[in-house]
Amino acid sequence: MLVVNARWPRRRLWLGAALACIGSTAAAAADNNSIPPVIACDRLQSEAGAAMRVSEAQSRPAAGGMAAHCEVIAYLDERTGAEGQKLAIGLHLRLPQAWNGRFVFQGQGGTDGVLGSGDALPGGGQPSALNQGYATVTTDAGHSNAPGPLGGASFGLDPQARIDFGYRADDVVTRQAKRFIQAYYGRLPKYSYFLGCSNGGRHGMVITQRFPEHFDGVAAGAPAFRMPEKGLSGAAVTQGFAAIAPKAPDGRPILSQALSQADMDLLSRAIVQSCDEADGLADGIIDNVPACRFSPRALQCPAEKTASCLSAAQVGALENYFQGPTTAQGRRIYASYPYDSGIATEGWRRWTLGTAPDSRVNAFNVSFGASLAYLYMTPPHAPLANDADAVYDFYRTVDVTEAHARIFGTSAAMPESSVQTISANSVDLSTFRQRRGKLLLYHGVSDPTFSALDTLDWYKRLTNAAGGEKETADFARLFLVPGMNHCAGGPATDSFDVLTPLVAWVEQGRAPERIDARAGAKTPWPDRSRPLCPYPRQARYLGQGSIEQAANFSCAVL
Ligand code: CA
C-alpha cells in the first residue's frame, strides 16, 4: 500500500540524516533568559470553544529526545465533508518549559493529511527547534489521509478541504497557535518563523504571499508552489517513459525498466563530464548551472542499443522530461529540469520510474495521479478504484491537454481552480517585504519532482517585481544545492541548518552570504563540505587548500 505519509518519512521533511543532539551553534542565537509558563498545561483545555476541540493538553517531562514541554493537540472546524468523510484542521503544538520567546511552524510534505510530530527540524544535524527552546506547531492542513492510494487525495473532492489545504489552514493554525502561546506564557512570540520543504515549502510561499503579517522569517525548500501544474506534467512525463518501457504479462508497461541503472549512470557521467568544470573545478559538482549545455542526443546510439549509448526512444523520453512536456497546442505545462549530477540516484528514480520489478508501479509521480484526479482537476475525475493499478492506468492514459484545462477549471461547487487555490506563484511580496520579513529559499538542482529551474524562474520574476538584485537580496535569497534530489539525497552537500541563518537575518540583520553544508555518508566524498551560495553567486574554489573543505571556497559571480 502506497500512502502519502509513507512517501515523506520524517527524515526527508528536512535535510540531513538523524537528528543528533550535538553541540549547537544555534543555541547561541537563543535568549539566555528563558520564559516560563504562567499557567499549567492542562489549563489550555479551557481554550476550547464552539469551533475548536482540544483533545490533548498534557505536560510532558523531558523524554524521547524532547525537552520538557506542554503538548497540545486540537481540532478546528470539525465537520462532515462532501463525501461523508470527517474533516477538521488538526494542530499539534509543543510549548517548551524553557521558552526562548520564538515560534516555529513546521510545514509538512506530500499533500499533508498527517498530524506530524511538530518539534520542527532545522536540518544540518541541529537539535529540533523545540529542543532549542522554540514553541512549535504543525498541522494536517484540514484532513486526515484515508487508507489506500486514493487516501491522500480524496479530500480534494470536498471544496472547503481543498481551500483549507491550499492556504486557509496556514492562517487559522497560526492564529490559534499564537493564542495558545499567549495563554500559556502570558505573551505573544517575539519572532515567528516558518520552515518547510516540498509541500511545506509551498506553504511557506503561501504565507509570504497571502498571510505576510504572520511570520518574520520563512525557509522554503524545494517548494511545491506549482503543485497542480507539476502533477499534470508528471503524467505526460510518465506517459513518455511508459511508451518506451517493456510490457508486463498484464499488458502494463514496466516503468522502472524504461531506463536501466546503467543507462542513468551513463547519462549522469556524460552530464558531469560536460558541465562539471564550467565552475572552474572538476569535483563532481556542477555549480555553474546556467552554463550547463547538454543534450542526451550526444549519447544516442548510431544503430543498435548498446551499453555505451541510449536508444533514440530513450533520448526522446528523456528530452520530454528535461525540456518539460507541452499540451497539444504547444503550451508548456510546467517547467524544464536542469541537467545535473544527481539523476542516477535512487532519489531521482523513486520519483520518476520507481523500483518495482513488475507493472505494480511504485514511482511517487504515479502515486500523485490520485491527486491529479481528485485534488487538481475541476470537476474532479470520476471515482477510481482504490488500488495502485487503477491510479497507474489513469495517470498513464489521461488526456493531458484535456486535464490541463481542468486544473484551471472551475465549477459551481469549486469557484476557484486548483491552480488558484493550491499554487503560490505570485511575486507580489510587497507586504512581507515592508514588514521586514525574510524569505530563504533552497532547492536541489537534481530534484526530480519540483524543478529548481521553476524556483529560479520565480526568483527572477520576483527580482524584476522587487526592483533589482540588491533590492531582492535584502529580503529574499535562493540557495541552489547542486546534486541534491528532492529536499535531500544525491551526490550533494545536503546537510545544512536553515533556521540559524534565518534567525540571524531577521533578528540581527545579518543576511546569509553563504550557508555551509556537509555531504552525506552515501556520497562519493563523505568528508566534503561546501558553501551554498545565494543566487546568482556560486561556490568558487579559492585555488589552494583541500577541495573537501568549505573554507577554501567563496561565493562569487562566475
Ligand atoms: Ca565543479
XYZ file of C-alpha atoms and ligand atoms in Angstrom:
559
model
C 0.000 0.000 0.000
C 1.388 3.305 -1.031
C 0.152 6.129 1.107
C 1.174 9.727 1.084
C 2.709 9.833 4.508
C 4.965 6.895 3.674
C 6.459 8.919 0.865
C 7.733 11.557 3.196
C 9.394 9.744 6.011
C 10.187 12.138 8.800
C 13.864 12.460 7.950
C 13.043 13.651 4.458
C 10.959 16.562 5.636
C 14.251 18.153 6.410
C 17.803 17.995 5.332
C 20.359 15.714 6.755
C 20.006 12.401 8.444
C 19.374 11.502 12.044
C 18.786 14.282 14.496
C 21.936 14.196 16.553
C 21.963 16.283 19.697
C 25.404 17.678 19.133
C 26.822 20.996 20.279
C 24.651 23.696 18.790
C 25.716 26.947 17.245
C 22.013 27.686 17.048
C 21.811 27.782 20.806
C 23.915 30.921 20.673
C 21.074 32.630 18.849
C 18.590 31.852 21.581
C 17.918 34.114 24.505
C 19.772 33.288 27.677
C 16.754 34.205 29.754
C 14.028 31.715 29.004
C 10.401 32.484 29.609
C 8.440 30.149 31.914
C 4.732 29.361 31.524
C 2.234 31.338 33.581
C -0.429 28.606 33.760
C -0.485 24.816 33.988
C -0.530 22.986 30.653
C -3.916 21.342 31.219
C -5.474 24.773 31.680
C -5.179 25.153 27.913
C -8.214 22.831 27.711
C -10.255 25.913 28.541
C -9.264 27.444 25.188
C -11.732 25.036 23.565
C -14.889 26.547 22.105
C -17.573 26.033 19.504
C -15.051 25.978 16.657
C -12.304 24.039 18.445
C -11.950 20.787 20.357
C -8.811 20.343 22.467
C -8.116 16.631 22.506
C -4.915 16.873 24.498
C -3.165 19.404 26.736
C -0.570 17.464 28.685
C 2.649 18.331 30.409
C 5.494 16.161 29.092
C 8.708 15.648 31.036
C 11.971 15.542 29.095
C 11.924 12.155 27.347
C 12.377 10.516 23.966
C 14.860 13.157 22.847
C 12.435 16.002 23.524
C 12.873 18.724 26.129
C 10.171 19.156 28.792
C 7.143 20.781 27.229
C 3.372 21.164 27.129
C 1.852 19.168 24.263
C -1.431 20.359 22.777
C -3.486 18.645 20.081
C -6.587 20.451 18.921
C -9.065 20.284 16.035
C -10.640 23.317 14.418
C -13.857 23.408 12.396
C -14.816 19.751 12.728
C -17.385 18.829 10.117
C -18.578 16.181 7.689
C -17.222 16.615 4.179
C -18.891 16.375 0.779
C -18.144 12.644 0.586
C -19.235 11.937 4.140
C -15.648 11.991 5.415
C -14.812 13.523 8.794
C -12.797 16.673 8.295
C -11.093 19.104 10.680
C -7.956 21.206 10.809
C -5.672 19.487 13.294
C -2.882 21.281 15.047
C -0.095 19.845 17.120
C 1.620 22.305 19.380
C 4.646 21.829 21.647
C 5.353 24.567 24.183
C 8.718 24.192 25.925
C 9.085 24.628 29.666
C 12.016 26.961 28.953
C 10.776 29.132 26.087
C 13.115 31.339 24.045
C 10.292 33.686 23.065
C 10.123 32.423 19.481
C 7.644 30.381 17.466
C 8.273 27.921 14.616
C 5.585 26.482 12.344
C 6.760 23.346 10.556
C 5.068 22.700 7.216
C 4.614 19.113 6.094
C 5.255 17.216 2.887
C 3.052 15.264 0.483
C -0.476 16.559 0.473
C -0.468 16.955 4.267
C -3.101 14.808 5.974
C -0.792 13.676 8.759
C -0.516 15.380 12.135
C 3.270 15.240 12.397
C 5.486 15.285 15.439
C 5.876 19.014 15.010
C 9.038 19.580 17.003
C 10.477 21.231 13.862
C 13.786 20.035 12.442
C 16.045 22.805 11.134
C 18.444 20.484 9.250
C 22.199 20.137 9.424
C 22.084 17.790 12.407
C 20.947 20.616 14.653
C 18.688 19.929 17.620
C 14.985 20.279 16.933
C 13.556 23.760 17.274
C 11.681 22.507 20.349
C 14.946 21.471 21.982
C 16.382 24.882 21.150
C 13.538 26.465 23.126
C 11.119 27.380 20.360
C 7.366 26.905 20.657
C 6.490 24.696 17.678
C 3.379 23.754 15.755
C 2.430 21.622 12.788
C -0.855 20.825 11.093
C -2.558 18.230 8.921
C -3.900 21.178 6.871
C -7.520 20.145 7.225
C -7.793 16.414 6.538
C -6.548 13.071 7.691
C -5.343 10.698 4.988
C -7.537 7.656 4.455
C -6.031 4.223 3.628
C -5.040 3.242 0.116
C -3.617 5.026 -2.921
C -6.544 7.454 -3.033
C -6.357 8.212 0.681
C -4.080 11.222 0.383
C -6.171 12.795 -2.382
C -9.835 12.046 -1.766
C -10.208 15.068 0.494
C -9.895 17.086 -2.731
C -13.479 16.145 -3.591
C -14.572 18.487 -0.802
C -14.311 22.127 -1.936
C -13.602 23.558 1.520
C -10.966 20.896 2.221
C -9.160 21.994 -0.954
C -9.126 25.566 0.311
C -8.002 24.545 3.799
C -5.138 22.554 2.264
C -4.378 25.235 -0.299
C -3.960 28.115 2.142
C -6.584 28.568 4.845
C -5.016 26.177 7.359
C -1.825 28.258 7.315
C -3.808 31.225 8.569
C -6.101 29.645 11.142
C -3.427 27.361 12.617
C -1.012 30.273 13.016
C -3.652 32.414 14.708
C -4.702 29.628 17.043
C -1.128 28.598 17.865
C -0.341 32.182 18.831
C -3.461 32.268 21.040
C -2.251 29.137 22.850
C 1.208 30.666 23.239
C -0.246 33.852 24.705
C -2.425 31.901 27.118
C 0.445 29.671 28.255
C 3.274 32.187 28.590
C 1.269 35.366 29.050
C 2.752 36.924 25.922
C 2.920 36.528 22.179
C 6.085 35.289 20.466
C 8.655 37.967 19.809
C 9.598 36.370 16.499
C 7.764 33.822 14.333
C 9.310 31.507 11.742
C 8.064 29.011 9.202
C 10.088 26.007 7.986
C 9.087 23.518 5.321
C 10.275 21.541 2.320
C 8.296 20.327 -0.711
C 4.616 20.905 0.117
C 5.944 22.517 3.297
C 7.962 24.878 1.100
C 4.752 25.640 -0.790
C 3.040 26.554 2.481
C 5.985 28.857 3.206
C 5.467 30.653 -0.092
C 1.709 30.797 0.537
C 2.434 32.595 3.793
C 4.680 35.227 2.216
C 2.037 35.894 -0.447
C -1.290 35.547 1.394
C -0.541 35.972 5.107
C 2.549 38.163 5.200
C 1.748 39.553 8.642
C 2.081 36.198 10.454
C 5.814 35.422 10.142
C 9.115 37.274 10.357
C 11.118 34.615 8.557
C 10.276 31.774 6.176
C 12.582 28.987 4.977
C 11.029 27.277 1.947
C 12.799 24.249 0.474
C 12.057 22.637 -2.901
C 8.747 24.483 -2.879
C 5.775 22.749 -4.490
C 4.482 26.170 -5.459
C 3.012 24.951 -8.745
C 1.774 21.624 -7.481
C -1.183 21.084 -9.855
C 0.909 22.027 -12.889
C 3.666 19.659 -11.804
C 1.166 16.890 -11.044
C -0.110 17.089 -14.601
C 3.322 17.438 -16.153
C 4.282 14.282 -14.265
C 1.529 12.444 -16.163
C 2.983 13.489 -19.504
C 6.495 12.523 -18.362
C 5.218 9.162 -17.143
C 3.450 8.585 -20.448
C 6.724 9.277 -22.252
C 8.653 6.775 -20.141
C 5.815 4.218 -20.211
C 5.813 4.321 -24.003
C 9.393 3.026 -24.141
C 9.143 0.528 -21.266
C 8.805 -3.220 -21.803
C 5.347 -4.608 -21.045
C 4.442 -6.992 -18.241
C 2.218 -10.051 -18.897
C -0.774 -7.959 -17.740
C -0.102 -5.524 -20.600
C 1.022 -2.645 -18.414
C 4.396 -1.003 -19.019
C 7.122 -1.866 -16.502
C 8.010 1.760 -15.858
C 11.173 1.023 -13.870
C 12.704 -0.631 -16.948
C 12.326 2.341 -19.293
C 15.894 3.222 -18.345
C 18.249 0.833 -16.579
C 20.562 1.902 -13.804
C 23.436 1.557 -16.275
C 21.614 3.896 -18.681
C 21.196 6.508 -15.962
C 24.821 6.121 -14.836
C 25.899 6.667 -18.439
C 23.784 9.805 -18.692
C 24.929 11.178 -15.348
C 28.608 10.638 -16.205
C 28.176 12.384 -19.547
C 26.481 15.378 -17.903
C 29.241 15.688 -15.299
C 31.905 15.367 -17.964
C 30.239 18.084 -19.974
C 29.426 20.598 -17.207
C 31.491 19.981 -14.068
C 34.470 22.175 -14.966
C 32.403 25.175 -16.053
C 32.700 26.375 -12.444
C 36.496 26.125 -12.566
C 36.907 22.886 -10.628
C 36.467 19.230 -11.609
C 34.978 17.970 -8.351
C 31.843 16.111 -9.414
C 29.678 19.124 -8.531
C 28.109 21.315 -11.202
C 27.993 24.739 -9.574
C 27.591 26.720 -12.761
C 24.064 25.564 -13.530
C 23.241 28.242 -16.145
C 26.369 27.330 -18.141
C 25.488 23.638 -18.416
C 24.525 22.979 -22.022
C 23.876 19.313 -22.537
C 21.687 17.188 -24.735
C 21.060 13.462 -24.307
C 21.279 13.308 -28.120
C 25.038 13.243 -27.582
C 24.550 9.718 -26.236
C 22.205 8.415 -28.933
C 23.240 5.088 -30.463
C 24.164 5.291 -34.147
C 22.457 1.955 -34.666
C 21.520 -0.750 -32.171
C 21.313 0.000 -28.466
C 24.464 -0.978 -26.610
C 25.726 -0.411 -23.081
C 27.599 2.704 -24.165
C 24.685 4.588 -25.745
C 20.953 5.285 -25.433
C 18.254 4.326 -27.906
C 16.520 7.063 -29.883
C 13.338 6.296 -27.937
C 15.142 6.715 -24.612
C 16.634 10.008 -25.767
C 13.168 11.197 -26.763
C 11.621 10.275 -23.393
C 14.482 11.965 -21.537
C 14.116 15.133 -23.615
C 10.398 15.107 -22.878
C 11.262 15.060 -19.168
C 14.122 17.585 -19.177
C 12.551 20.070 -21.582
C 9.138 19.777 -19.973
C 6.024 18.436 -21.696
C 3.548 20.629 -23.549
C -0.141 20.462 -24.353
C -1.364 19.619 -27.857
C -1.352 23.374 -28.506
C 2.324 23.563 -27.557
C 1.788 25.250 -24.218
C 4.326 24.179 -21.613
C 2.563 22.543 -18.705
C 5.193 23.019 -16.016
C 8.953 23.607 -16.150
C 12.137 22.233 -17.637
C 14.686 20.448 -15.448
C 18.422 21.143 -15.212
C 20.989 18.620 -16.387
C 22.800 17.749 -13.175
C 24.923 15.139 -11.459
C 22.251 13.634 -9.197
C 19.982 11.876 -11.678
C 21.413 8.372 -11.389
C 20.437 8.061 -7.737
C 17.580 6.251 -6.083
C 16.301 9.670 -5.017
C 15.695 10.502 -8.695
C 14.432 7.084 -9.746
C 11.942 6.671 -6.949
C 10.023 9.687 -8.225
C 10.193 9.193 -11.966
C 10.408 5.478 -12.690
C 10.089 3.644 -9.418
C 11.946 0.496 -8.462
C 9.196 -2.135 -8.806
C 10.371 -5.063 -10.964
C 6.891 -5.525 -12.464
C 3.932 -3.412 -13.530
C 2.914 -2.650 -9.906
C 4.365 0.791 -10.255
C 5.763 2.437 -7.134
C 7.015 5.719 -8.593
C 5.958 8.670 -6.442
C 4.990 10.655 -9.530
C 2.466 7.986 -10.393
C 1.023 7.887 -6.908
C 0.313 11.593 -7.387
C -2.052 10.510 -10.138
C -4.649 10.287 -7.405
C -4.054 13.956 -6.597
C -4.443 14.903 -10.248
C -7.751 13.041 -10.397
C -9.286 14.258 -7.149
C -7.430 17.333 -5.981
C -6.155 19.210 -9.040
C -8.861 18.721 -11.689
C -12.158 20.628 -11.609
C -14.513 18.968 -11.913
C -12.690 16.012 -10.363
C -12.302 12.753 -12.224
C -14.957 10.063 -11.869
C -14.290 7.670 -8.970
C -11.289 5.383 -9.362
C -10.773 2.040 -7.653
C -8.660 2.481 -4.547
C -5.704 0.451 -5.795
C -2.352 1.325 -7.307
C -3.109 -0.229 -10.703
C -6.169 1.970 -11.175
C -4.145 5.072 -10.361
C -1.368 3.974 -12.756
C -3.860 3.254 -15.525
C -5.433 6.672 -15.082
C -2.111 8.514 -14.986
C -0.567 6.768 -17.983
C -3.632 7.274 -20.169
C -5.139 10.604 -19.080
C -5.550 13.116 -21.925
C -3.028 15.686 -20.794
C -4.439 18.544 -22.865
C -7.961 17.977 -21.567
C -6.686 17.632 -17.998
C -4.726 20.867 -18.455
C -7.984 22.731 -18.969
C -9.338 21.100 -15.823
C -6.525 22.146 -13.476
C -7.538 25.682 -14.472
C -11.221 24.693 -14.403
C -13.937 25.869 -12.026
C -17.431 24.698 -11.180
C -20.406 25.897 -9.151
C -19.105 23.934 -6.158
C -15.469 24.917 -6.762
C -15.383 28.555 -7.867
C -11.573 28.640 -7.641
C -9.408 26.434 -9.832
C -6.835 24.272 -8.082
C -4.111 26.438 -9.616
C -5.677 29.419 -7.851
C -6.219 27.554 -4.582
C -3.046 25.489 -4.305
C -0.324 27.155 -6.354
C 1.628 30.048 -4.848
C 3.054 31.658 -7.948
C 2.606 35.358 -7.170
C 5.687 37.565 -6.953
C 3.864 40.291 -5.037
C 5.609 40.018 -1.681
C 5.302 43.733 -1.021
C 3.633 43.437 2.387
C 6.034 40.733 3.577
C 8.910 42.916 2.461
C 7.513 46.079 4.059
C 7.194 44.223 7.334
C 10.897 43.341 7.000
C 10.120 39.663 6.532
C 12.907 37.413 5.209
C 12.493 34.521 2.784
C 15.216 31.898 2.494
C 14.615 29.542 -0.444
C 16.645 26.443 -1.236
C 16.271 23.853 -3.977
C 18.225 20.745 -5.035
C 19.361 21.053 -8.638
C 18.761 17.297 -9.149
C 15.251 17.437 -7.718
C 13.226 15.095 -9.966
C 9.812 16.379 -8.952
C 9.735 20.128 -8.356
C 12.227 21.732 -10.690
C 14.965 24.005 -9.384
C 14.596 25.896 -12.666
C 10.983 26.691 -11.813
C 12.008 28.129 -8.452
C 14.830 30.018 -10.181
C 12.379 31.388 -12.743
C 10.091 32.535 -9.922
C 13.038 34.171 -8.175
C 13.991 36.041 -11.354
C 10.402 37.249 -11.703
C 10.490 38.334 -8.062
C 13.721 40.196 -8.796
C 12.028 42.100 -11.611
C 8.995 42.869 -9.462
C 11.085 43.953 -6.482
C 13.247 46.366 -8.457
C 16.579 44.594 -8.840
C 19.021 42.034 -7.494
C 20.179 44.012 -4.495
C 16.670 45.084 -3.518
C 15.519 41.466 -3.700
C 18.510 40.075 -1.815
C 17.549 42.346 1.072
C 14.523 40.158 1.779
C 14.611 37.000 -0.378
C 17.527 34.728 -1.270
C 17.639 31.482 -3.230
C 20.252 28.827 -2.485
C 20.600 26.177 -5.171
C 22.057 22.883 -3.927
C 23.920 21.142 -6.776
C 23.410 17.379 -6.982
C 20.671 17.296 -4.362
C 17.448 15.405 -5.020
C 14.074 16.306 -3.518
C 14.806 18.023 -0.171
C 17.775 15.704 0.490
C 19.923 12.956 -1.026
C 22.032 12.726 -4.151
C 25.758 13.403 -4.647
C 25.445 16.670 -2.766
C 26.269 18.607 0.348
C 22.698 18.217 1.539
C 23.084 18.632 5.286
C 22.669 22.220 6.454
C 20.853 24.296 9.036
C 18.373 26.841 7.698
C 16.975 28.135 10.981
C 20.151 29.683 12.442
C 20.914 31.859 9.372
C 17.249 32.821 9.088
C 17.126 33.941 12.719
C 20.374 35.923 12.326
C 18.928 37.612 9.229
C 15.634 38.516 10.891
C 16.842 39.465 14.340
C 20.315 40.857 13.706
C 20.018 41.987 10.099
C 22.846 39.646 9.079
C 21.841 38.389 5.641
C 23.101 34.881 4.788
C 26.077 35.383 2.440
C 26.707 31.624 2.434
C 25.385 28.546 4.221
C 27.988 25.893 4.840
C 26.735 22.386 4.136
C 28.114 18.878 4.609
C 27.941 15.866 2.323
C 26.129 12.707 3.364
C 27.747 9.363 4.146
C 26.477 7.828 0.901
C 28.129 10.377 -1.372
C 31.485 9.716 -3.111
C 33.058 12.257 -0.716
C 31.543 11.872 2.767
C 34.018 14.312 4.341
C 33.215 17.129 1.944
C 31.738 20.498 2.857
C 30.785 23.379 0.597
C 29.249 26.786 0.885
C 25.748 27.039 -0.547
C 25.548 30.419 -2.226
C 22.703 32.869 -2.769
C 21.808 33.154 -6.465
C 23.394 34.443 -8.685
C 26.570 33.659 -6.765
C 28.144 30.200 -6.979
C 30.736 28.306 -4.956
C 34.221 29.005 -6.299
C 37.439 27.284 -5.243
C 39.980 29.789 -3.932
C 42.818 27.859 -5.546
C 44.575 26.468 -2.517
C 43.841 24.099 0.322
C 41.728 20.957 0.326
C 38.841 20.916 -2.115
C 36.941 18.936 0.526
C 36.605 21.945 2.836
C 34.078 24.757 2.534
C 36.608 27.203 3.993
C 38.567 27.023 0.735
C 35.613 28.255 -1.326
C 33.994 31.628 -1.746
C 30.621 32.620 -3.146
C 31.248 34.547 -6.341
C 29.519 35.569 -9.525
C 31.312 33.498 -12.142
Ca 32.654 21.541 -10.487
